[in-house]
PDB file of C-alpha atoms in Angstrom:
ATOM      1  CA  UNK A   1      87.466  92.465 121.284  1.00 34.00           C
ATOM      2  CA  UNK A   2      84.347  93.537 118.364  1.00 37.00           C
ATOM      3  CA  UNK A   3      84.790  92.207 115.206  1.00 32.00           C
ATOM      4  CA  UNK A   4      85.744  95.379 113.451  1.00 35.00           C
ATOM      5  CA  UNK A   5      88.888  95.844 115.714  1.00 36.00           C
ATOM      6  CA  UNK A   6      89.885  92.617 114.493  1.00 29.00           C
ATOM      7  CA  UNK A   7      89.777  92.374 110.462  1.00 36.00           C
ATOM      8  CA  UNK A   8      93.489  93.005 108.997  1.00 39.00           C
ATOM      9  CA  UNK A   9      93.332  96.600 107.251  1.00 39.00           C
ATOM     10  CA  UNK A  10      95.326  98.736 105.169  1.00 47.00           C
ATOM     11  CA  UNK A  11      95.541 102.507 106.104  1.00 58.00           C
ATOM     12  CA  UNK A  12      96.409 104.788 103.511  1.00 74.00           C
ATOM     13  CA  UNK A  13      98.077 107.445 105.645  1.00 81.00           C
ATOM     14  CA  UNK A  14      97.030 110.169 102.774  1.00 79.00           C
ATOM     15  CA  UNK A  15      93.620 109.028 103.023  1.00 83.00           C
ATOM     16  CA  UNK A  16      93.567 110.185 106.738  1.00 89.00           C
ATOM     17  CA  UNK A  17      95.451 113.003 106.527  1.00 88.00           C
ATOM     18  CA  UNK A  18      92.751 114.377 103.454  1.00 87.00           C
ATOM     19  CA  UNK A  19      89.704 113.249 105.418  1.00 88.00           C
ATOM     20  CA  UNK A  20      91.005 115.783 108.319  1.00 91.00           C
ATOM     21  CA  UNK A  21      92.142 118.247 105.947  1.00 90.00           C
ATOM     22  CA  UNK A  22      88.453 118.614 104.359  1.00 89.00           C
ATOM     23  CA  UNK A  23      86.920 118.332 107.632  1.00 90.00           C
ATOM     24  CA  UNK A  24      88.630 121.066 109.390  1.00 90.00           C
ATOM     25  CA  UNK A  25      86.996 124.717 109.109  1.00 91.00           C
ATOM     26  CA  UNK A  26      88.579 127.613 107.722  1.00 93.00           C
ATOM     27  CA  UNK A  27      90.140 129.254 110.815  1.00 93.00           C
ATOM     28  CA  UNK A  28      91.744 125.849 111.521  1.00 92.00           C
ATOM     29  CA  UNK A  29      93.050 125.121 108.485  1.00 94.00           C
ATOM     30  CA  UNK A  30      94.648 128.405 108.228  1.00 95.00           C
ATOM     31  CA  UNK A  31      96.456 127.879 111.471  1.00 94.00           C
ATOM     32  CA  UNK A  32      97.623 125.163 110.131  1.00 95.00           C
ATOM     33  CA  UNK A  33      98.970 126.229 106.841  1.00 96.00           C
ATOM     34  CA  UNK A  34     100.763 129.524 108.700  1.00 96.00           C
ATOM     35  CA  UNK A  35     102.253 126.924 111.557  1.00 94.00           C
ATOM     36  CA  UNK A  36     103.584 124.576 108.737  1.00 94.00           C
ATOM     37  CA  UNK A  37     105.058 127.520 106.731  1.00 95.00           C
ATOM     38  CA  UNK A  38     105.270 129.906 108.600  1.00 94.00           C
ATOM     39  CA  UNK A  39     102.930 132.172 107.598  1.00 95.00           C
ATOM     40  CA  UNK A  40     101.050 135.048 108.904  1.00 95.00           C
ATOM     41  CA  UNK A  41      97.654 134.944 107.298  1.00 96.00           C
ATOM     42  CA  UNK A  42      94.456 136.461 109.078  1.00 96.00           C
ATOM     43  CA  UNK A  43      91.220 134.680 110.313  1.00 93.00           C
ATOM     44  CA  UNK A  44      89.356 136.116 107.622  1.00 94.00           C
ATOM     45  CA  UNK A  45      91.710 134.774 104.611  1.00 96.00           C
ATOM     46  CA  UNK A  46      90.111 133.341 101.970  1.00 95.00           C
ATOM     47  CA  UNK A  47      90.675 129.369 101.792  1.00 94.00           C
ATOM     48  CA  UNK A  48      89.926 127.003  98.780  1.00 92.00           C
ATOM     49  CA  UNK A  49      90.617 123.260  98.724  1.00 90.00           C
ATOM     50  CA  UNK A  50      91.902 121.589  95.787  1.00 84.00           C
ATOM     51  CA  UNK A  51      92.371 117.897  96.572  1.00 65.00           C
ATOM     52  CA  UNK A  52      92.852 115.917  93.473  1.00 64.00           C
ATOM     53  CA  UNK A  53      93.299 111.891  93.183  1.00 64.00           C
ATOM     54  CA  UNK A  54      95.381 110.928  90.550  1.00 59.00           C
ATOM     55  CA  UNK A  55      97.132 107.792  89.002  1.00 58.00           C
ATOM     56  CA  UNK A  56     100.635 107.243  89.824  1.00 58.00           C
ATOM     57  CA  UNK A  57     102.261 106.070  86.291  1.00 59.00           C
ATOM     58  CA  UNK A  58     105.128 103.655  88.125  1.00 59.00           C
ATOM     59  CA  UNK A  59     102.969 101.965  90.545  1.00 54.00           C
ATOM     60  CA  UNK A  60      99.670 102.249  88.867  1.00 58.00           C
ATOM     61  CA  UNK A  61      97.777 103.373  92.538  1.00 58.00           C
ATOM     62  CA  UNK A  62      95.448 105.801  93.097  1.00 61.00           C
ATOM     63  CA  UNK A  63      96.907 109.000  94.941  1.00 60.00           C
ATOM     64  CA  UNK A  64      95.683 112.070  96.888  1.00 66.00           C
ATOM     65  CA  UNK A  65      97.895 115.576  95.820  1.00 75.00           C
ATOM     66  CA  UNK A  66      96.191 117.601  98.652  1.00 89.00           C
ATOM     67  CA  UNK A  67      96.346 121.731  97.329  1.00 92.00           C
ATOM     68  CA  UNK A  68      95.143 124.513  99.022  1.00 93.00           C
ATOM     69  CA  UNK A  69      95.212 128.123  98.170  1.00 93.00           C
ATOM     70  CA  UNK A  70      94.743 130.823 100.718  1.00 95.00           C
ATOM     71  CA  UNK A  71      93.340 134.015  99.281  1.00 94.00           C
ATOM     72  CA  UNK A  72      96.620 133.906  96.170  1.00 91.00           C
ATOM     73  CA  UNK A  73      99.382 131.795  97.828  1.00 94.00           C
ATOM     74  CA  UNK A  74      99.327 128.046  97.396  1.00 93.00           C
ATOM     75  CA  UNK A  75     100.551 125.491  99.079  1.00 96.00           C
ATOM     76  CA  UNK A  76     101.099 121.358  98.356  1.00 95.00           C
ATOM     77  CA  UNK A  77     100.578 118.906 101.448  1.00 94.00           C
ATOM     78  CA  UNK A  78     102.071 115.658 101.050  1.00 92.00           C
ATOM     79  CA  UNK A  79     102.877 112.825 103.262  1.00 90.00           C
ATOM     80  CA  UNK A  80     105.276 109.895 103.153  1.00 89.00           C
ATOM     81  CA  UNK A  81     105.971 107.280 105.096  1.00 86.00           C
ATOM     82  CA  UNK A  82     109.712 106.696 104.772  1.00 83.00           C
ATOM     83  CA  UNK A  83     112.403 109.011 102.930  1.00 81.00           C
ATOM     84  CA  UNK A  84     113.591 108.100  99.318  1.00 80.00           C
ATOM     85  CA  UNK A  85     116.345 109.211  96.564  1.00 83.00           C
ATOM     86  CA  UNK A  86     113.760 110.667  94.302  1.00 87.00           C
ATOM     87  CA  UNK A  87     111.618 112.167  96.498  1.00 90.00           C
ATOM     88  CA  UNK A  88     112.639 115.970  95.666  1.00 92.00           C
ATOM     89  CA  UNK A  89     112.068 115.083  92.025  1.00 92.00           C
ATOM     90  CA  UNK A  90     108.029 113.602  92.587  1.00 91.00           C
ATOM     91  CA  UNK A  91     107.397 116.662  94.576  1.00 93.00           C
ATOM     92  CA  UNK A  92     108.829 119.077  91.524  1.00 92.00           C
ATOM     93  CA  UNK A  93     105.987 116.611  89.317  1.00 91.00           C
ATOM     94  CA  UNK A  94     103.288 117.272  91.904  1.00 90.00           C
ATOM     95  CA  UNK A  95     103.673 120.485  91.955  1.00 91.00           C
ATOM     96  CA  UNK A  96     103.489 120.507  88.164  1.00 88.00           C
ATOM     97  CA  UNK A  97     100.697 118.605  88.176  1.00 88.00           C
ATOM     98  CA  UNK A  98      98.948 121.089  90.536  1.00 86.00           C
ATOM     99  CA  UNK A  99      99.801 123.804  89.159  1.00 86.00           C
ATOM    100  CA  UNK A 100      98.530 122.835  85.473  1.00 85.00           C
ATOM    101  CA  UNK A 101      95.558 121.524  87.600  1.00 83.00           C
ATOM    102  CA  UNK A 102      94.458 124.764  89.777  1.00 82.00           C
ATOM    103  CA  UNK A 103      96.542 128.050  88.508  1.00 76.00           C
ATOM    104  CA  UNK A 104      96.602 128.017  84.818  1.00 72.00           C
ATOM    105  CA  UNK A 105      96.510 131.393  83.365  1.00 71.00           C
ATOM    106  CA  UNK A 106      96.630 132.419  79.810  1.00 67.00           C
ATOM    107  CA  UNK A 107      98.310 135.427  80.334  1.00 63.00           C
ATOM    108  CA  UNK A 108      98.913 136.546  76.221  1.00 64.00           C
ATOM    109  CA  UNK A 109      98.030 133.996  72.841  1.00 66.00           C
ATOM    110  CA  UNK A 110     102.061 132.730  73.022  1.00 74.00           C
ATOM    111  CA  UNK A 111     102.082 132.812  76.892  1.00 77.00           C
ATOM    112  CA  UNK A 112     100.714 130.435  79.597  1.00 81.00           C
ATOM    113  CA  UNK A 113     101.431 131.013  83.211  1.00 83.00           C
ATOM    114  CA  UNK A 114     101.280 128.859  85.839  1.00 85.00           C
ATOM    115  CA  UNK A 115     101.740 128.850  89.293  1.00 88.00           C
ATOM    116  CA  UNK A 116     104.042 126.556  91.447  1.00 91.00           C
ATOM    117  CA  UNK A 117     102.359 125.671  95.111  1.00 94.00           C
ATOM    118  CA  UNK A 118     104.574 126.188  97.982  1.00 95.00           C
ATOM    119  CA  UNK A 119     105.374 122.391  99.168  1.00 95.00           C
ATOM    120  CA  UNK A 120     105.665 120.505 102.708  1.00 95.00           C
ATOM    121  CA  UNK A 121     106.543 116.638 102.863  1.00 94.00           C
ATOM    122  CA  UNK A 122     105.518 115.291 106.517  1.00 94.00           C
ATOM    123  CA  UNK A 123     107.844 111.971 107.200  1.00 92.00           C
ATOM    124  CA  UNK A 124     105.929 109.620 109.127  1.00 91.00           C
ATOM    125  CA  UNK A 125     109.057 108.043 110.189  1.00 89.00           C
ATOM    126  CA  UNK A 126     112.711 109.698 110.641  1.00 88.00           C
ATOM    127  CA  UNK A 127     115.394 107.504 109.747  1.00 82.00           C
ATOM    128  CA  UNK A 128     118.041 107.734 106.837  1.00 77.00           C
ATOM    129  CA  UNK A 129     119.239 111.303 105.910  1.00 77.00           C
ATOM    130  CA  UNK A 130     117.157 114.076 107.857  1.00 83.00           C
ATOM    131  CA  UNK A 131     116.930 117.013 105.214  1.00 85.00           C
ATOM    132  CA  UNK A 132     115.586 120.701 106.385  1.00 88.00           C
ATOM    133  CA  UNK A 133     114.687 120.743 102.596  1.00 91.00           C
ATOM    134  CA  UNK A 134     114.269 119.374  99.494  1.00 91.00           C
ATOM    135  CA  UNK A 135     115.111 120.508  96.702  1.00 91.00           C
ATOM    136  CA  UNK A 136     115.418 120.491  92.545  1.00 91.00           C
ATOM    137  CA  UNK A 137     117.428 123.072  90.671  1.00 91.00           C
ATOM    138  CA  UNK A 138     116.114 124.066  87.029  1.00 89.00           C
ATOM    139  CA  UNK A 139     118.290 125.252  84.387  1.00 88.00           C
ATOM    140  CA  UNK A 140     117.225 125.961  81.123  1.00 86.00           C
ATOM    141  CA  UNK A 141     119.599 125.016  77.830  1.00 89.00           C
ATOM    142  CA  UNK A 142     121.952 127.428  76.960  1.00 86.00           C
ATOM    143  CA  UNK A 143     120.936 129.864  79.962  1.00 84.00           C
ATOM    144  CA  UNK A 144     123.326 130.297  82.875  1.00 84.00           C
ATOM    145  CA  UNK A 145     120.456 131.456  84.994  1.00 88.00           C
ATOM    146  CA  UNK A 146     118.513 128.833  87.220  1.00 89.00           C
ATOM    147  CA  UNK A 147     115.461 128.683  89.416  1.00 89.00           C
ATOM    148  CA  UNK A 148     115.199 126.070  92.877  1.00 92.00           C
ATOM    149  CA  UNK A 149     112.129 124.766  93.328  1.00 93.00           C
ATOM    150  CA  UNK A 150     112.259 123.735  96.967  1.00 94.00           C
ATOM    151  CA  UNK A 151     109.847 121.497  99.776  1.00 94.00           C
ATOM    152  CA  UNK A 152     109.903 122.235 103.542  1.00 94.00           C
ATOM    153  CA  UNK A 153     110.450 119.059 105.117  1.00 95.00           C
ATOM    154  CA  UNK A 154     108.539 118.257 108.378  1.00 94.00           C
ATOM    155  CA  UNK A 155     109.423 115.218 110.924  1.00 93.00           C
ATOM    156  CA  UNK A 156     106.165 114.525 112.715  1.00 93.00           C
ATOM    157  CA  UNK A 157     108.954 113.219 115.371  1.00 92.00           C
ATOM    158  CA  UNK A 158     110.084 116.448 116.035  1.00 93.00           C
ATOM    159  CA  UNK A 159     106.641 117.592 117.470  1.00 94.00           C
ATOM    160  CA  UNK A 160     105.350 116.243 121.054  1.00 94.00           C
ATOM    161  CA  UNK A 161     101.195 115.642 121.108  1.00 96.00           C
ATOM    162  CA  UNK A 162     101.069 118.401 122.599  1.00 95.00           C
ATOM    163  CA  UNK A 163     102.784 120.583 120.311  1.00 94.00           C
ATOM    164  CA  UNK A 164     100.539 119.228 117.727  1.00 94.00           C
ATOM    165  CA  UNK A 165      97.805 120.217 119.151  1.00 94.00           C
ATOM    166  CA  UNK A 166      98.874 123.588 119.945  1.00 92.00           C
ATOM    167  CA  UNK A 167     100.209 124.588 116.474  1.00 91.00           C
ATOM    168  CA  UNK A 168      96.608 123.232 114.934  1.00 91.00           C
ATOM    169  CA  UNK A 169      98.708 120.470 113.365  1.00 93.00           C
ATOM    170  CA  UNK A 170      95.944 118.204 113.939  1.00 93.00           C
ATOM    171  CA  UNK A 171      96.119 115.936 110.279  1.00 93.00           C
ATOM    172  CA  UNK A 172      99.167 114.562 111.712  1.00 94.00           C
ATOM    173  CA  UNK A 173      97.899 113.830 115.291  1.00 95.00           C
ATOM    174  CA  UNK A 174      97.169 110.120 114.277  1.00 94.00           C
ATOM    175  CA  UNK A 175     100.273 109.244 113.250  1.00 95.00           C
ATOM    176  CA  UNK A 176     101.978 110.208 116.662  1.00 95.00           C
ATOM    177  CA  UNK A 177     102.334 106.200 117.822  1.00 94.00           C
ATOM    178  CA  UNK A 178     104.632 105.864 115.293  1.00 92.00           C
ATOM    179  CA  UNK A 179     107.673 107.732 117.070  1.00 92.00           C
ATOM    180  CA  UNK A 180     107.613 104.591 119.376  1.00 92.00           C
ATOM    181  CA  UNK A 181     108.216 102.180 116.728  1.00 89.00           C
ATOM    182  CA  UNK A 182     112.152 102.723 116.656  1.00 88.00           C
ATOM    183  CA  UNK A 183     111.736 101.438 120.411  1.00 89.00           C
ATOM    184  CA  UNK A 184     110.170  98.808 119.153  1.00 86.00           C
ATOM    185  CA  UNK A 185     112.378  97.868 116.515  1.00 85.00           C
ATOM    186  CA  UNK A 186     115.373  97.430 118.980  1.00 85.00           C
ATOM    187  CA  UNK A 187     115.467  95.727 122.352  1.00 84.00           C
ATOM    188  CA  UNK A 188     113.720  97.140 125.057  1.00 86.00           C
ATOM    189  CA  UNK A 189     112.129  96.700 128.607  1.00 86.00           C
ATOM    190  CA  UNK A 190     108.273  95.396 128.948  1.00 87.00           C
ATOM    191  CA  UNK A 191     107.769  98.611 131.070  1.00 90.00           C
ATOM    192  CA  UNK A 192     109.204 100.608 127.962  1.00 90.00           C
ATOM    193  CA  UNK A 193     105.741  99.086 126.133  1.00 89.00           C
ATOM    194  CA  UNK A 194     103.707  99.797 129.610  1.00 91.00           C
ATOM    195  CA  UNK A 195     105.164 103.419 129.125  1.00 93.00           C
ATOM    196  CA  UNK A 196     104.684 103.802 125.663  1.00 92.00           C
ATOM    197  CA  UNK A 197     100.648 103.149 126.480  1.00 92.00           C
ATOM    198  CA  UNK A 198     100.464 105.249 128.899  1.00 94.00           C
ATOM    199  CA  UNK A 199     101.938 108.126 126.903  1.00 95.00           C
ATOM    200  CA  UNK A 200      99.087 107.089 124.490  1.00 94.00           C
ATOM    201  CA  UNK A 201      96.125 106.802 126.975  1.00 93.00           C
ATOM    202  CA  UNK A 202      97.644 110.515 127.920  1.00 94.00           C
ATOM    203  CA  UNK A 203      97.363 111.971 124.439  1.00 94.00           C
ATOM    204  CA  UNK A 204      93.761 110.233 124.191  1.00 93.00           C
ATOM    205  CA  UNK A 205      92.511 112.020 127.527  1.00 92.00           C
ATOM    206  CA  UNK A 206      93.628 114.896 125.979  1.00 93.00           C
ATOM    207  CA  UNK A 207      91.659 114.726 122.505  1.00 92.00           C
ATOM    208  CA  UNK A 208      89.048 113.896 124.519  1.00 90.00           C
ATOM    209  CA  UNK A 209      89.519 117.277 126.624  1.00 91.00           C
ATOM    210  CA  UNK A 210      89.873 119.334 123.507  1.00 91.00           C
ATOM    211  CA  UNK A 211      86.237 118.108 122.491  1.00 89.00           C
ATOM    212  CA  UNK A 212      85.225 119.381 125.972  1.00 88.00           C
ATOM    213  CA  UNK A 213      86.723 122.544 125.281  1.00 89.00           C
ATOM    214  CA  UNK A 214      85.255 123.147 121.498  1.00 88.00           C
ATOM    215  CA  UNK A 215      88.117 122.795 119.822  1.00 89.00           C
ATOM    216  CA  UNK A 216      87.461 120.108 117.861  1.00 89.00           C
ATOM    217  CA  UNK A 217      83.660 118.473 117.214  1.00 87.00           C
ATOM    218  CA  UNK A 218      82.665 115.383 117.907  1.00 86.00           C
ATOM    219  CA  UNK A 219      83.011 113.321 114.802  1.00 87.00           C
ATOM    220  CA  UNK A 220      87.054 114.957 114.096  1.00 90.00           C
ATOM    221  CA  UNK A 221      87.575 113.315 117.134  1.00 91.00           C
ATOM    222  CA  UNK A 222      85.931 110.737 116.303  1.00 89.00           C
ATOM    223  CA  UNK A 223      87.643 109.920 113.716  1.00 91.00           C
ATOM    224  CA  UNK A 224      91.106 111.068 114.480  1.00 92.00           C
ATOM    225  CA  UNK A 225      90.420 108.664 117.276  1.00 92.00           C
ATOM    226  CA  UNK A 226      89.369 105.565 115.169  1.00 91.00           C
ATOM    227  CA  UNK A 227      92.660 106.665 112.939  1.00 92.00           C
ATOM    228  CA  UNK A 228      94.988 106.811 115.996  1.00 92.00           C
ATOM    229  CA  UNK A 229      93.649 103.164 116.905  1.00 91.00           C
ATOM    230  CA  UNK A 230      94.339 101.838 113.419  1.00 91.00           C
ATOM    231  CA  UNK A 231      97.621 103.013 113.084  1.00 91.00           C
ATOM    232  CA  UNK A 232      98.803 101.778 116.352  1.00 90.00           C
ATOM    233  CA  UNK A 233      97.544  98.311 115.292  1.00 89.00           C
ATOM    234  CA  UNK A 234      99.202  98.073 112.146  1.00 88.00           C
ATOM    235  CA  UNK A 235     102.018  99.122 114.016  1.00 87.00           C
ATOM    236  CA  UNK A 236     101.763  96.978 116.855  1.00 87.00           C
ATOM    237  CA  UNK A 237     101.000  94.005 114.192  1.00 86.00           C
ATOM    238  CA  UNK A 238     104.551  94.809 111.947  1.00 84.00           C
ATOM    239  CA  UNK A 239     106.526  94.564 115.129  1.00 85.00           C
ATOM    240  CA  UNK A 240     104.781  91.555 116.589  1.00 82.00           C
ATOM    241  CA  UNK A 241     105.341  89.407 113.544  1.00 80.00           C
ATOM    242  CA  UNK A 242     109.594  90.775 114.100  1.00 78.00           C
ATOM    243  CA  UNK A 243     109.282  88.989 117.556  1.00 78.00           C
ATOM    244  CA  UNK A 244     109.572  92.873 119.356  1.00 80.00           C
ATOM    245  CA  UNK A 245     106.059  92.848 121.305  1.00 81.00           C
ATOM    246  CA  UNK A 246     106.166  91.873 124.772  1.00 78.00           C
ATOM    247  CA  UNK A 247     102.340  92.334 125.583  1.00 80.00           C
ATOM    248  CA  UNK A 248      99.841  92.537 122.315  1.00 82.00           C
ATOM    249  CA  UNK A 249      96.993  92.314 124.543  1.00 85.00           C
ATOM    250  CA  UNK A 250      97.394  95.943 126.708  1.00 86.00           C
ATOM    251  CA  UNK A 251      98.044  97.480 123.237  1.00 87.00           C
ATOM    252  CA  UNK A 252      94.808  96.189 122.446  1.00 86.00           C
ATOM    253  CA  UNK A 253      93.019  97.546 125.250  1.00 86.00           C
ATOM    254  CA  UNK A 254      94.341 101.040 124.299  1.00 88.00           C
ATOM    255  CA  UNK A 255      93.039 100.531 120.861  1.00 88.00           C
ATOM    256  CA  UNK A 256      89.720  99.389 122.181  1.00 86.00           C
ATOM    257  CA  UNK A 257      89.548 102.360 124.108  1.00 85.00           C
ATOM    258  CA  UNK A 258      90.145 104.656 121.183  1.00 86.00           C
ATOM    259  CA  UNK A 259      87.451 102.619 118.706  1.00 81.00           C
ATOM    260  CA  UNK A 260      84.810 102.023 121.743  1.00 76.00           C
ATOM    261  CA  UNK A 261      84.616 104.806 123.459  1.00 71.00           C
ATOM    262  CA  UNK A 262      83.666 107.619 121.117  1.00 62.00           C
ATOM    263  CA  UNK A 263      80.872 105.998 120.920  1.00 52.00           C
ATOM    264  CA  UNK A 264      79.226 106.459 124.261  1.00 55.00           C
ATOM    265  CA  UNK A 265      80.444 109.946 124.587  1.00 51.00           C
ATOM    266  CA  UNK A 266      76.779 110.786 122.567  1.00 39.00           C
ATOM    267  CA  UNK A 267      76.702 114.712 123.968  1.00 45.00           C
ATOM    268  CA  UNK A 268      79.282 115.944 122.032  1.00 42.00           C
ATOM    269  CA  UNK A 269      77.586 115.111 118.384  1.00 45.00           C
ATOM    270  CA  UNK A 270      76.117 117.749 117.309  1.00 46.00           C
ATOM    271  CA  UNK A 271      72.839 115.525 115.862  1.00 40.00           C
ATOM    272  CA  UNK A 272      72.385 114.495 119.495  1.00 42.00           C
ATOM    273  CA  UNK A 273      72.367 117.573 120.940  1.00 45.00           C
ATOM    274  CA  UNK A 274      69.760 118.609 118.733  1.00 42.00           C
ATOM    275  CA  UNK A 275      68.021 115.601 119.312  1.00 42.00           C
ATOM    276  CA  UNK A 276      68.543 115.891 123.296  1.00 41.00           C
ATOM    277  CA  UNK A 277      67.069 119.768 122.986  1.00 47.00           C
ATOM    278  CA  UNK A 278      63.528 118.490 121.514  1.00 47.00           C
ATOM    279  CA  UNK A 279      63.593 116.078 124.398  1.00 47.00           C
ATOM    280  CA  UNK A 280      63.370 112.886 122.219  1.00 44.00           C
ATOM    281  CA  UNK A 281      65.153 109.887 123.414  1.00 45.00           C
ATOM    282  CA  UNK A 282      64.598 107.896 120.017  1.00 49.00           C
ATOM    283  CA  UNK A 283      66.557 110.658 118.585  1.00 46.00           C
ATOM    284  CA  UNK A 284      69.419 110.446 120.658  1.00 45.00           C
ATOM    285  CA  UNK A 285      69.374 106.678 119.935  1.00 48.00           C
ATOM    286  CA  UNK A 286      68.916 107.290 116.027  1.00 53.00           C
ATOM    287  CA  UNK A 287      71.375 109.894 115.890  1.00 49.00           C
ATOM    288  CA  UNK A 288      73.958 107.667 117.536  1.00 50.00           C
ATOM    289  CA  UNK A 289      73.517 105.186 114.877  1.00 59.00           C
ATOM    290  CA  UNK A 290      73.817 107.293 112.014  1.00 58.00           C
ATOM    291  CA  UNK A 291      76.620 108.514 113.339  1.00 51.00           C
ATOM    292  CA  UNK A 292      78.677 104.904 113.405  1.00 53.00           C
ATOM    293  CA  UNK A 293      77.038 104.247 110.560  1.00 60.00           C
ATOM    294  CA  UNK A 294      78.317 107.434 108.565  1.00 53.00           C
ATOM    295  CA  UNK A 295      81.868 106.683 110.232  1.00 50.00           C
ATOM    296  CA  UNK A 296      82.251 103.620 109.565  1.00 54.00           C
ATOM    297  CA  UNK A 297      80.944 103.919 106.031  1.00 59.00           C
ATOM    298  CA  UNK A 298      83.894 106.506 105.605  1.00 51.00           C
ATOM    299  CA  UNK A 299      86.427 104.380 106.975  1.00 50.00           C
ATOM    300  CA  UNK A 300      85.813 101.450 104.456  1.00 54.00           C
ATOM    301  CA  UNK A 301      86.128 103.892 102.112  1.00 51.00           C
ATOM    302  CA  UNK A 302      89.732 104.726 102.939  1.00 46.00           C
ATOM    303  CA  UNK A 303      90.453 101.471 103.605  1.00 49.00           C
ATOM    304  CA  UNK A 304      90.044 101.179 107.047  1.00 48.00           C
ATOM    305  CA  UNK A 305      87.131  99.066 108.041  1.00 46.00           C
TER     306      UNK A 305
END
């Protein structure tokens, strides 16, 4: 087991989900946006990201409001781990915040307008009350009339891998171990963990076929990779220190796998191909390292080294 796999990390699940989100192209991330809300924009809408990190005021943490407009619609991403009372409200303040952020208009000298983004929350985890929506209802003082100001609400658990990967959903992809961990939670059979792996190893063949196929690069899966590995070990750590692991060490070899492995598949970086086509071997070799080197370096920047 390298060192790297080894050192106790904490992943901030936003910080994933926005390094995929800037990293995927146009085409993809509109795909994305009209499979989330069920949209119907074309290939050749425009798209502008507006990821902003801000200060929550209770906690005092640095946060990621990911926005994105496509060509005049926009839309809030936001992803939580586990379902809370006052979740409907926060999403009515990020969309505020956004929205003073990315569509102020001065319409008129007494008038400012602003547009509110369309939100989605993604639950990590399903458990509590399962909502279709959320939502916050805004009535004005001494006005009858009132105005809903509602989220979709999407359970990654709903979705099989490979539903993810056909709908483009592909920000969420490493978070899919974590359907397994209500299995975990309760009692269950060593081959329920030998299963659970396999499922895993599965869904890893099958990033690795989508490189293949172009369609994903090299360092997106790469990285969703590296994410999917990290996820499963904080997972697979939580649950082990709750007495529900039967067998740490296969987990482990999955999650080698994952972090290892990308690494030797050098034709599908696009650096080493051009290196490969001027027929220089040193390049392939330098291009390999940069190419840890720039991956890791954005890892430890999310908090994931």
């Amino acid at each position: 087991m390298s060192e790297k796999t080894l050192k106790k990390e904490t992943v901030r699940y936003d910080g994933i989900t926005k390094h995929l989100l800037d990293n995927m192209n146009d085409r993809m991330m509109i795909q994305f946006i009209n499979s989330t809300f069920d949209r119907k924009f074309s290939s050749d809408s425009v798209v502008v990201r507006l990821a902003s990190e801000t200060t929550d005021e209770e906690t005092r943490q640095k946060r990621c409001d990911y926005f994105i407009k496509i060509n005049d619609d926009f839309f809030l991403i936001e992803i939580q781990s586990y379902e809370d009372d006052e979740m409907a409200i926060r999403i009515f303040e990020y969309g505020s915040r956004g929205a003073m952020l990315h569509s102020l208009n001065k319409s008129g000298s007494d008038t400012i307008e602003l547009q509110l983004p369309e939100p989605v929350v993604f639950y990590l985890r399903k458990e509590g009350t399962v909502h279709d929506r959320l939502s916050v209802k805004i009535r004005r003082t001494g006005s009858e009339e009132t105005f809903d100001y509602e989220a979709k609400v999407v359970y990654i658990e709903d979705y099989d891998f490979d539903s993810l990967m056909e709908k483009n959903m592909l920000p969420l992809v490493p978070f899919y171990p974590m359907r397994y961990e209500k299995m975990l939670k309760r009692k269950h059979s060593e081959q329920d963990e030998k299963d659970m792996l396999t499922d895993l190893n599965t869904c890893y063949e099958k990033l690795k076929k989508a490189v293949q196929n172009k369609i994903i690069g090299g360092s997106y899966f790469q990285y969703m990779s590296m994410s999917m590995s990290n996820v499963l070990k904080g997972m697979i750590e939580r649950m082990k220190q709750q007495g529900h692991v039967y067998n740490e060490e296969e987990a482990k070899k999955v999650m080698q796998k994952m972090i290892d492995e990308p690494m030797e598949i050098i034709d599908i970086f696009g650096a080493l191909k051009e290196s490969r086509e001027e027929g220089r071997e040193e390049g392939r070799v330098a291009g390999r390292e940069a190419e840890q080197q720039r991956i890791a370096s954005t890892l430890k920047s999310m908090g994931m080294s």
